[in-house]
CSV table of C-alpha atoms in Angstrom, one decimal:
chain,number,residue,atom,x,y,z
A,18,LEU,CA,-77.8,-21.7,-49.0
A,19,LYS,CA,-79.2,-22.4,-45.4
A,20,HIS,CA,-76.1,-24.2,-44.6
A,21,PHE,CA,-73.7,-22.0,-46.1
A,22,ALA,CA,-75.0,-18.6,-45.0
A,23,PRO,CA,-72.9,-18.6,-42.1
A,24,ILE,CA,-70.0,-19.3,-44.0
A,25,ALA,CA,-70.8,-16.3,-46.4
A,26,ARG,CA,-71.0,-13.9,-43.4
A,27,GLY,CA,-67.6,-14.9,-42.3
A,28,TRP,CA,-68.2,-17.1,-39.4
A,29,SER,CA,-66.9,-20.3,-38.6
A,30,MET,CA,-68.9,-23.4,-37.9
A,31,PRO,CA,-67.7,-23.9,-34.3
A,32,GLU,CA,-68.3,-20.0,-33.6
A,33,GLN,CA,-71.6,-20.4,-34.5
A,34,ARG,CA,-72.5,-23.3,-32.3
A,35,LEU,CA,-71.0,-21.4,-29.3
A,36,ARG,CA,-73.2,-18.5,-30.2
A,37,ARG,CA,-76.5,-21.0,-30.3
A,38,ARG,CA,-75.3,-22.7,-26.9
A,39,ARG,CA,-75.5,-19.1,-25.1
A,40,ALA,CA,-78.9,-19.0,-25.6
A,41,SER,CA,-81.3,-21.4,-23.2
A,42,PRO,CA,-83.4,-23.6,-24.9
A,43,SER,CA,-86.6,-21.7,-23.1
A,44,ASP,CA,-85.1,-18.2,-24.6
A,45,SER,CA,-85.0,-19.9,-28.1
A,46,TYR,CA,-88.7,-21.5,-27.7
A,47,ASP,CA,-90.2,-18.1,-26.5
A,48,ARG,CA,-88.8,-16.5,-29.4
A,49,ARG,CA,-90.9,-18.3,-32.1
A,50,ARG,CA,-94.3,-17.5,-30.1
A,51,PRO,CA,-96.0,-14.5,-30.1
A,52,PRO,CA,-95.5,-12.3,-26.8
A,53,SER,CA,-99.1,-13.0,-25.6
A,54,LYS,CA,-98.3,-16.7,-25.4
A,55,ARG,CA,-95.3,-16.6,-24.1
A,56,ARG,CA,-94.7,-18.9,-20.6
A,57,LYS,CA,-93.9,-16.6,-17.7
A,58,ARG,CA,-90.7,-17.4,-15.5
A,59,LYS,CA,-91.2,-18.4,-11.9
A,60,ARG,CA,-89.0,-16.8,-9.6
A,61,ARG,CA,-87.3,-18.6,-6.6
A,62,SER,CA,-88.4,-18.0,-3.2
A,63,SER,CA,-85.9,-16.1,-1.2
A,64,SER,CA,-87.8,-16.9,2.3
A,65,ASP,CA,-85.2,-19.5,3.4
A,66,GLY,CA,-82.8,-16.7,3.7
A,67,SER,CA,-80.4,-17.6,0.8
A,68,GLN,CA,-79.4,-15.5,-2.5
A,69,SER,CA,-81.2,-15.2,-5.5
A,70,ARG,CA,-79.1,-16.4,-8.4
A,71,THR,CA,-79.2,-12.6,-10.0
A,72,GLN,CA,-77.7,-11.4,-6.7
A,73,SER,CA,-74.0,-11.6,-6.2
A,74,SER,CA,-72.3,-13.9,-3.9
A,75,ARG,CA,-70.1,-11.2,-2.9
A,76,ARG,CA,-70.9,-8.9,0.0
A,77,VAL,CA,-70.7,-5.2,0.0
A,78,VAL,CA,-69.1,-3.2,2.8
A,79,GLU,CA,-69.9,0.6,2.9
A,80,ASP,CA,-67.9,3.2,4.1
A,81,ARG,CA,-70.5,5.6,5.5
A,82,LYS,CA,-68.0,8.5,5.5
A,83,SER,CA,-66.4,8.1,2.1
A,84,ARG,CA,-69.1,6.6,0.5
A,85,LYS,CA,-66.9,3.8,-1.0
A,86,PHE,CA,-68.2,0.3,-1.9
A,87,LEU,CA,-65.7,-2.8,-1.4
A,88,PHE,CA,-66.5,-6.0,-2.6
A,89,VAL,CA,-65.2,-8.5,-0.4
A,90,PRO,CA,-65.8,-12.4,-1.3
A,91,GLY,CA,-67.5,-14.2,1.6
A,92,SER,CA,-70.8,-14.8,3.5
A,93,ALA,CA,-74.4,-13.7,2.1
A,94,ALA,CA,-75.0,-11.2,5.1
A,95,PRO,CA,-73.4,-7.7,4.4
A,96,VAL,CA,-71.1,-6.4,6.8
A,97,ILE,CA,-70.7,-3.1,7.4
A,98,ALA,CA,-67.3,-2.0,8.5
A,99,ALA,CA,-67.0,0.6,11.5
A,100,PRO,CA,-65.7,3.7,11.1
A,101,PRO,CA,-62.0,4.6,11.5
A,102,ALA,CA,-60.8,5.6,14.9
A,103,PRO,CA,-60.2,9.1,15.2
A,104,PRO,CA,-56.2,10.2,15.2
A,105,VAL,CA,-54.8,10.4,18.6
A,106,GLN,CA,-54.2,14.1,19.3
A,107,GLN,CA,-51.0,14.7,20.9
A,108,GLN,CA,-50.5,16.6,23.9
A,109,GLN,CA,-49.6,20.1,23.7
A,110,PRO,CA,-46.5,21.0,25.4
A,111,VAL,CA,-47.2,23.4,28.3
A,112,SER,CA,-46.5,27.1,26.9
A,113,THR,CA,-43.5,28.5,28.9
A,114,ARG,CA,-44.6,31.9,27.6
A,115,GLY,CA,-45.8,34.6,29.8
A,116,ALA,CA,-48.5,37.3,29.9
A,117,SER,CA,-46.2,39.6,27.4
A,118,GLY,CA,-45.5,36.5,25.1
A,119,ILE,CA,-42.0,36.2,25.9
A,120,ASP,CA,-40.7,32.5,26.1
A,121,PHE,CA,-38.8,32.1,29.3
A,122,ALA,CA,-37.6,28.9,28.5
A,123,GLU,CA,-35.9,30.1,25.5
A,124,VAL,CA,-34.5,33.0,27.1
A,125,ARG,CA,-32.7,30.9,29.6
A,126,GLN,CA,-31.2,28.8,27.2
A,127,LEU,CA,-29.7,31.8,25.3
A,128,LYS,CA,-28.5,33.2,28.3
A,129,GLN,CA,-26.9,29.9,29.3
A,130,GLN,CA,-25.4,29.6,25.4
A,131,LEU,CA,-23.7,33.3,26.0
A,132,GLU,CA,-22.3,32.2,29.3
A,133,GLU,CA,-20.2,29.2,27.5
A,134,GLN,CA,-19.2,31.5,25.0
A,135,LYS,CA,-18.0,33.9,27.7
A,136,GLN,CA,-15.9,31.1,29.3
A,137,GLN,CA,-14.6,29.6,26.1
A,138,PRO,CA,-11.8,32.0,25.5
A,139,GLU,CA,-11.1,31.8,29.2
A,140,LYS,CA,-10.7,28.0,29.2
A,141,GLU,CA,-8.3,28.6,26.2
A,142,LYS,CA,-6.3,31.2,27.7
A,143,GLU,CA,-6.1,28.8,30.9
A,144,LYS,CA,-5.0,25.9,28.5
A,145,GLU,CA,-2.4,28.1,26.6
A,146,LYS,CA,-1.1,29.4,29.8
A,147,LEU,CA,-0.8,25.9,31.5
A,148,LEU,CA,1.1,24.6,28.3
A,149,GLN,CA,3.2,27.9,28.4
A,150,GLN,CA,4.5,27.1,31.8
A,151,VAL,CA,5.0,23.3,31.1
A,152,LEU,CA,7.2,24.3,28.4
A,153,GLN,CA,9.2,26.9,30.5
A,154,ALA,CA,9.5,24.6,33.1
A,155,ARG,CA,11.1,21.9,30.9
A,156,GLU,CA,13.5,24.4,29.6
A,157,HIS,CA,14.6,26.3,32.9
A,158,GLU,CA,14.9,22.9,34.7
A,159,ARG,CA,17.7,21.5,32.2
A,160,ASN,CA,19.7,24.7,33.4
A,161,GLU,CA,18.5,24.6,37.0
A,162,THR,CA,20.9,25.2,39.9
A,163,GLN,CA,22.1,22.8,42.6
A,164,GLU,CA,19.7,24.1,44.9
A,165,GLN,CA,17.1,23.7,42.2
A,166,SER,CA,17.9,20.6,41.4
A,167,GLU,CA,17.9,19.1,45.3
A,168,GLN,CA,14.5,20.6,45.8
A,169,ARG,CA,13.2,18.7,42.6
A,170,GLU,CA,14.9,15.6,44.0
A,171,GLY,CA,12.6,15.8,47.1
A,172,GLU,CA,9.5,16.0,44.8
A,173,TYR,CA,9.8,12.5,43.2
A,174,PHE,CA,8.0,9.4,44.6
A,175,ARG,CA,10.2,6.6,46.2
A,176,GLY,CA,8.8,3.3,46.7
A,177,ALA,CA,10.6,0.4,47.9
A,178,ALA,CA,10.0,-3.3,46.4
A,179,GLY,CA,6.9,-5.0,47.5
A,180,HIS,CA,5.3,-1.6,48.4
A,181,VAL,CA,1.6,-1.8,47.5
A,182,CYS,CA,-0.1,0.9,45.8
A,183,GLY,CA,-3.4,1.2,43.3
A,184,PRO,CA,-7.2,1.0,44.2
A,185,GLY,CA,-7.6,-1.7,46.5
A,186,GLY,CA,-3.9,-2.4,46.6
A,187,ARG,CA,-3.7,-3.7,43.2
A,188,PHE,CA,0.0,-3.2,42.1
A,189,ILE,CA,2.9,-4.5,43.9
A,190,ILE,CA,6.2,-2.3,43.0
A,191,GLU,CA,9.1,-4.0,42.0
A,192,GLU,CA,11.7,-1.6,40.9
A,193,GLU,CA,12.1,1.9,39.4
A,194,VAL,CA,12.9,1.8,35.7
A,195,GLY,CA,13.2,5.6,34.7
A,196,ARG,CA,12.7,9.1,35.9
A,197,GLY,CA,12.1,12.2,34.0
A,198,LEU,CA,12.0,15.9,34.7
A,199,PHE,CA,8.1,15.4,35.8
A,200,SER,CA,7.9,11.9,37.0
A,201,SER,CA,9.4,8.4,37.9
A,202,VAL,CA,8.3,5.5,36.6
A,203,TYR,CA,8.0,1.9,38.4
A,204,ARG,CA,7.7,-1.8,37.3
A,205,CYS,CA,4.7,-2.9,39.1
A,206,LYS,CA,3.1,-6.3,39.3
A,207,ASP,CA,-0.6,-6.8,39.2
A,208,ARG,CA,-2.3,-8.7,41.8
A,209,GLU,CA,-5.3,-9.8,39.8
A,210,ALA,CA,-3.8,-10.9,36.7
A,211,PRO,CA,-0.2,-12.3,35.8
A,212,ILE,CA,0.5,-9.1,34.0
A,213,LYS,CA,3.2,-6.4,34.5
A,214,TYR,CA,2.9,-2.4,34.0
A,215,ALA,CA,4.7,0.3,34.2
A,216,VAL,CA,3.0,3.3,36.7
A,217,LYS,CA,4.1,6.7,36.4
A,218,PHE,CA,4.0,8.8,39.3
A,219,THR,CA,4.1,12.4,38.9
A,220,ARG,CA,6.1,14.8,41.2
A,221,SER,CA,4.1,16.4,44.3
A,222,ASN,CA,3.8,19.7,42.4
A,223,PRO,CA,0.6,21.5,41.4
A,224,LEU,CA,1.8,22.3,38.1
A,225,HIS,CA,3.1,18.9,37.2
A,226,ARG,CA,-0.2,17.5,38.4
A,227,ARG,CA,-2.1,19.6,36.4
A,228,ALA,CA,0.2,18.6,33.1
A,229,THR,CA,-0.3,15.2,33.7
A,230,GLU,CA,-4.2,15.5,34.1
A,231,ARG,CA,-4.2,17.2,30.8
A,232,GLU,CA,-1.9,14.5,29.0
A,233,VAL,CA,-4.8,11.8,30.5
A,234,ARG,CA,-7.2,13.6,29.1
A,235,LEU,CA,-5.6,13.9,25.7
A,236,MET,CA,-4.4,10.0,25.8
A,237,GLY,CA,-7.8,8.8,26.4
A,238,GLN,CA,-9.0,11.0,23.1
A,239,LEU,CA,-6.2,9.4,21.3
A,240,ILE,CA,-7.0,6.0,22.0
A,241,THR,CA,-10.4,6.5,20.5
A,242,HIS,CA,-10.0,9.0,17.6
A,243,ALA,CA,-6.6,7.5,16.6
A,244,GLY,CA,-7.8,4.0,16.4
A,245,GLU,CA,-10.6,5.0,14.0
A,246,ALA,CA,-8.5,7.0,11.8
A,247,ASP,CA,-5.1,5.0,11.5
A,248,PRO,CA,-5.4,1.6,13.0
A,249,GLU,CA,-1.9,0.8,12.0
A,250,GLY,CA,-0.3,4.2,13.1
A,251,SER,CA,-2.2,3.9,16.4
A,252,ARG,CA,-0.4,0.9,17.5
A,253,CYS,CA,2.8,2.7,17.4
A,254,LEU,CA,1.6,5.1,20.1
A,255,LEU,CA,2.0,4.4,23.9
A,256,GLY,CA,-1.4,4.0,25.3
A,257,LEU,CA,-3.1,4.2,28.6
A,258,VAL,CA,-4.2,0.6,30.4
A,259,PHE,CA,-6.7,2.4,32.3
A,260,PHE,CA,-8.6,5.7,31.4
A,261,GLU,CA,-8.0,7.1,34.8
A,262,GLY,CA,-5.3,7.7,37.2
A,263,PHE,CA,-5.1,6.9,41.1
A,264,GLU,CA,-4.0,9.0,43.8
A,265,HIS,CA,-1.1,7.6,46.0
A,266,GLU,CA,0.6,9.3,48.7
A,267,GLY,CA,0.0,12.8,47.5
A,268,HIS,CA,1.3,11.6,43.7
A,269,LEU,CA,-0.8,11.2,40.5
A,270,ALA,CA,-0.1,7.8,39.2
A,271,VAL,CA,-1.1,6.5,35.7
A,272,VAL,CA,-0.6,3.1,34.2
A,273,PHE,CA,0.8,2.4,31.0
A,274,GLU,CA,1.8,-0.6,29.1
A,275,LEU,CA,5.5,-1.9,30.0
A,276,MET,CA,8.3,-1.5,27.4
A,277,LYS,CA,11.8,-2.6,28.0
A,278,CYS,CA,13.4,0.8,27.8
A,279,ASP,CA,13.8,4.1,25.8
A,280,LEU,CA,16.0,4.4,22.9
A,281,ARG,CA,18.7,6.6,24.3
A,282,THR,CA,19.3,3.9,26.6
A,283,ALA,CA,19.2,1.3,24.0
A,284,LEU,CA,21.7,3.5,22.0
A,285,LYS,CA,24.1,3.4,25.0
A,286,LYS,CA,23.5,-0.4,25.7
A,287,TYR,CA,23.7,-1.7,22.1
A,288,GLY,CA,25.4,1.0,20.0
A,289,ASN,CA,29.0,0.5,21.3
A,290,GLY,CA,29.7,4.1,20.9
A,291,GLN,CA,28.8,4.1,17.1
A,292,GLY,CA,25.3,3.9,16.9
A,293,LEU,CA,22.7,1.1,16.1
A,294,PRO,CA,22.9,-0.7,12.7
A,295,LEU,CA,21.1,0.9,9.8
A,296,LEU,CA,19.7,-2.1,8.6
A,297,PRO,CA,17.5,-3.3,9.8
A,298,GLN,CA,17.4,-1.5,13.3
A,299,VAL,CA,17.2,2.0,12.3
A,300,ARG,CA,15.2,1.4,9.4
A,301,ASN,CA,12.5,-0.3,11.3
A,302,ILE,CA,12.6,2.4,14.2
A,303,GLY,CA,12.1,5.2,11.4
A,304,LYS,CA,9.2,3.2,9.9
A,305,GLN,CA,7.3,2.9,13.2
A,306,THR,CA,8.1,6.4,14.3
A,307,PHE,CA,6.5,8.1,11.1
A,308,LEU,CA,3.2,5.8,11.2
A,309,ALA,CA,2.9,7.1,14.9
A,310,LEU,CA,3.3,10.6,13.3
A,311,ARG,CA,0.8,9.7,10.7
A,312,ALA,CA,-1.8,8.7,13.2
A,313,LEU,CA,-1.3,11.9,15.2
A,314,ARG,CA,-1.5,14.0,12.1
A,315,ALA,CA,-4.7,12.1,11.3
A,316,VAL,CA,-6.5,13.3,14.5
A,317,GLY,CA,-4.5,16.9,14.4
A,318,VAL,CA,-2.3,16.4,17.5
A,319,ILE,CA,1.2,17.6,17.5
A,320,HIS,CA,3.5,15.9,20.0
A,321,CYS,CA,6.2,18.4,20.2
A,322,ASP,CA,8.6,16.2,22.2
A,323,VAL,CA,10.1,13.7,19.6
A,324,LYS,CA,13.5,12.5,20.8
A,325,PRO,CA,15.1,9.2,21.7
A,326,ASP,CA,14.0,9.3,25.2
A,327,ASN,CA,10.5,9.5,24.4
A,328,LEU,CA,10.5,6.4,21.9
A,329,LEU,CA,10.0,3.3,23.8
A,330,LEU,CA,11.5,-0.4,22.7
A,331,SER,CA,9.2,-3.3,23.5
A,332,LEU,CA,10.0,-6.4,25.4
A,333,ASP,CA,10.7,-8.5,22.3
A,334,ARG,CA,12.8,-5.5,21.0
A,335,GLU,CA,10.8,-5.4,17.8
A,336,THR,CA,8.5,-2.6,18.2
A,337,VAL,CA,8.8,1.0,19.0
A,338,LYS,CA,6.3,3.2,20.4
A,339,LEU,CA,6.0,7.1,21.0
A,340,SER,CA,5.3,8.4,24.4
A,341,ASP,CA,5.0,11.2,26.8
A,342,PHE,CA,2.3,13.4,25.5
A,343,GLY,CA,2.8,16.1,28.4
A,344,SER,CA,3.5,18.7,25.4
A,345,ALA,CA,1.2,17.7,22.9
A,346,MET,CA,-1.7,19.7,21.8
A,347,GLY,CA,-4.1,20.1,18.9
A,348,ALA,CA,-3.4,21.5,15.7
A,349,ALA,CA,-5.7,24.2,16.2
A,350,GLU,CA,-4.2,25.4,19.8
A,351,THR,CA,-0.8,26.1,19.0
A,352,VAL,CA,1.2,28.2,21.3
A,353,LYS,CA,3.8,30.5,20.1
A,354,THR,CA,6.7,30.1,22.3
A,355,PRO,CA,10.8,29.7,22.0
A,356,TYR,CA,10.8,26.7,24.2
A,357,LEU,CA,8.4,24.3,22.2
A,358,GLN,CA,10.4,21.0,21.5
A,359,PRO,CA,13.5,20.2,22.9
A,360,ARG,CA,16.6,22.6,22.1
A,361,HIS,CA,18.4,19.9,19.9
A,362,TYR,CA,15.5,18.7,18.1
A,363,ARG,CA,13.7,22.0,17.7
A,364,ALA,CA,12.5,23.2,14.1
A,365,PRO,CA,13.8,26.4,12.7
A,366,GLU,CA,9.9,27.8,12.4
A,367,VAL,CA,9.6,27.3,16.1
A,368,ILE,CA,12.7,29.3,16.9
A,369,LEU,CA,11.8,32.2,14.0
A,370,GLY,CA,8.0,32.4,15.6
A,371,GLN,CA,6.4,31.2,12.7
A,372,PRO,CA,2.9,29.3,12.6
A,373,TYR,CA,4.1,25.6,12.8
A,374,GLY,CA,2.0,22.1,12.4
A,375,THR,CA,2.8,18.4,12.6
A,376,GLN,CA,5.9,19.2,10.5
A,377,VAL,CA,8.0,20.1,13.6
A,378,ASP,CA,7.4,16.5,14.8
A,379,VAL,CA,8.8,15.4,11.5
A,380,TRP,CA,12.0,17.5,12.0
A,381,GLY,CA,12.5,16.2,15.8
A,382,ALA,CA,12.1,12.6,14.2
A,383,ALA,CA,14.9,13.1,11.5
A,384,ALA,CA,17.2,14.5,13.9
A,385,THR,CA,16.5,11.6,16.3
A,386,LEU,CA,17.1,9.1,13.8
A,387,TYR,CA,20.5,10.6,12.8
A,388,GLU,CA,21.6,10.6,16.2
A,389,LEU,CA,20.6,7.1,16.5
A,390,ALA,CA,22.7,6.0,13.3
A,391,THR,CA,25.6,7.8,14.2
A,392,ASN,CA,25.6,8.2,18.1
A,393,ILE,CA,26.0,12.2,17.4
A,394,VAL,CA,23.8,14.9,18.1
A,395,LEU,CA,22.8,16.6,14.6
A,396,PHE,CA,22.4,20.3,15.8
A,397,PRO,CA,24.0,20.4,19.6
A,398,GLY,CA,23.1,24.1,20.0
A,399,THR,CA,23.2,25.6,23.3
A,400,SER,CA,20.7,28.3,22.6
A,401,ASN,CA,18.3,29.2,19.8
A,402,ASN,CA,20.9,31.5,18.2
A,403,ASP,CA,23.3,28.6,18.2
A,404,MET,CA,20.9,26.4,16.8
A,405,ILE,CA,20.0,28.9,13.7
A,406,HIS,CA,23.8,29.0,13.2
A,407,ARG,CA,24.6,25.0,13.4
A,408,MET,CA,21.4,24.8,11.0
A,409,LEU,CA,23.2,27.2,8.3
A,410,THR,CA,26.3,25.2,8.7
A,411,VAL,CA,25.0,21.9,8.1
A,412,ILE,CA,22.1,22.4,5.6
A,413,GLY,CA,23.5,25.6,4.1
A,414,PRO,CA,21.5,29.0,3.5
A,415,MET,CA,17.8,29.7,3.9
A,416,GLN,CA,15.7,31.4,1.6
A,417,ARG,CA,14.9,35.1,2.6
A,418,SER,CA,11.2,34.8,2.6
A,419,PHE,CA,11.5,32.1,4.9
A,420,ALA,CA,14.5,33.8,7.0
A,421,THR,CA,12.6,37.2,7.4
A,422,TYR,CA,9.2,35.9,8.6
A,423,GLY,CA,7.9,35.0,12.1
A,424,ASP,CA,7.8,37.0,15.3
A,425,SER,CA,11.8,36.4,16.4
A,426,TRP,CA,13.5,36.4,13.1
A,427,ALA,CA,15.1,39.8,14.0
A,428,GLN,CA,16.8,38.2,16.7
A,429,HIS,CA,18.8,35.8,14.2
A,430,PHE,CA,19.0,37.8,11.2
A,431,SER,CA,20.0,41.3,10.0
A,432,SER,CA,17.3,43.6,8.8
A,433,ASP,CA,17.6,43.1,5.1
A,434,GLY,CA,17.7,39.3,5.7
A,435,LEU,CA,21.1,38.8,4.4
A,436,ASN,CA,23.6,38.2,7.3
A,437,PHE,CA,23.3,36.2,10.4
A,438,LEU,CA,23.5,37.7,13.8
A,439,ASN,CA,25.8,36.4,16.4
A,440,ALA,CA,24.2,35.4,19.8
A,441,GLY,CA,24.8,39.0,21.1
A,442,GLY,CA,23.1,40.5,18.1
A,443,ASP,CA,25.4,43.7,17.7
A,444,TYR,CA,27.1,42.7,14.5
A,445,ALA,CA,27.1,40.7,11.6
A,446,VAL,CA,29.1,37.4,11.4
A,447,ARG,CA,30.5,37.2,8.0
A,448,THR,CA,33.6,35.1,6.6
A,449,GLU,CA,34.8,34.2,10.1
A,450,ASN,CA,31.3,32.3,10.5
A,451,PRO,CA,31.1,29.3,8.3
A,452,GLY,CA,27.4,29.6,9.0
A,453,ALA,CA,27.0,33.3,7.7
A,454,ARG,CA,26.1,33.0,4.0
A,455,VAL,CA,24.4,35.4,1.7
A,456,LEU,CA,20.8,34.3,1.6
A,457,THR,CA,18.8,33.8,-2.0
């Protein structure tokens, strides 16, 4: 029974042995003796500075402010942590308030903002006025007199071969490669690198100079934003080589990538009087033109001057790039004027005085592609009224809601919008005019 009692209680032999081993021999010996005769235990002396067995080998670090104890293994000597450093107080800004409690710095800032807001409409009016002047100048110079033509010729830059220009005499003029209404273009050689550029010299005219400065600023923005928004399309835009122009003999000059020629010259040289081949030339030109317009649409810019003269062919005859941003504008700063776009490439919404957007460039590109493929101008009108007449002849009647909408529609259609008016506007042209059709 003595041996089987632990088993009867549910204990196993190994567990019973472990319980006996937990007690020291002295403890088991003292339990058999009465309390009066039990031996007293001797305590070890701690005079040598060592810790007793009952003391923990961990030192206690007390934070006097928080009264928290941190048990850190280490030496016997307790270490008291230093109190945390007080937070660094930030220096208070000097108050700009006066004795009355008014913050004069804030007042100055608000005053400056109000002045900028007042100047913003004036700046927008100046931009709009400049753009209108540029567009009117383009339209009038196409119909200028002999005297006006001679005056214009005297404003162009003339440089002989070997003439040095640019900052520090960097560029050497080789020959003139083109001339437009506002400027002349020369092929120049770079003295610092074996590269040739196209340098455009603006006419010595204050209006044309401001227009060129505006074009340079706009093209600088296009290089930055269009490259991020549409990398593929931005490669079809003619970019600036340097972000700033330079002054030379009273003319503002701008440096561009050198191209072979414009498409009007290419049409005369390679078209043989019948237009360029549809495949692959016209197809590739159309693709690259619409890629350029896609990049402009991505950044909200309207070119307003898409025509064969402003599409340039590269030196390898493989790439076409859109150039001449003198008439370009943002989609949010459109100007209503009947002189927008070249007349033969002018969209109907511009003629009727309707709101317009980047779609007018698509119209100009389509008219350009037709001309390149056939060597025939699609709408060779002599005025806006004649342009509407030719559109009706080729495309057919317009919807009444479209024909009677805009600031200038009454100059071209009758009050009921059913009849087209001739250039004089005094009578309605009916059966004798193939362009006069009843609108639906």
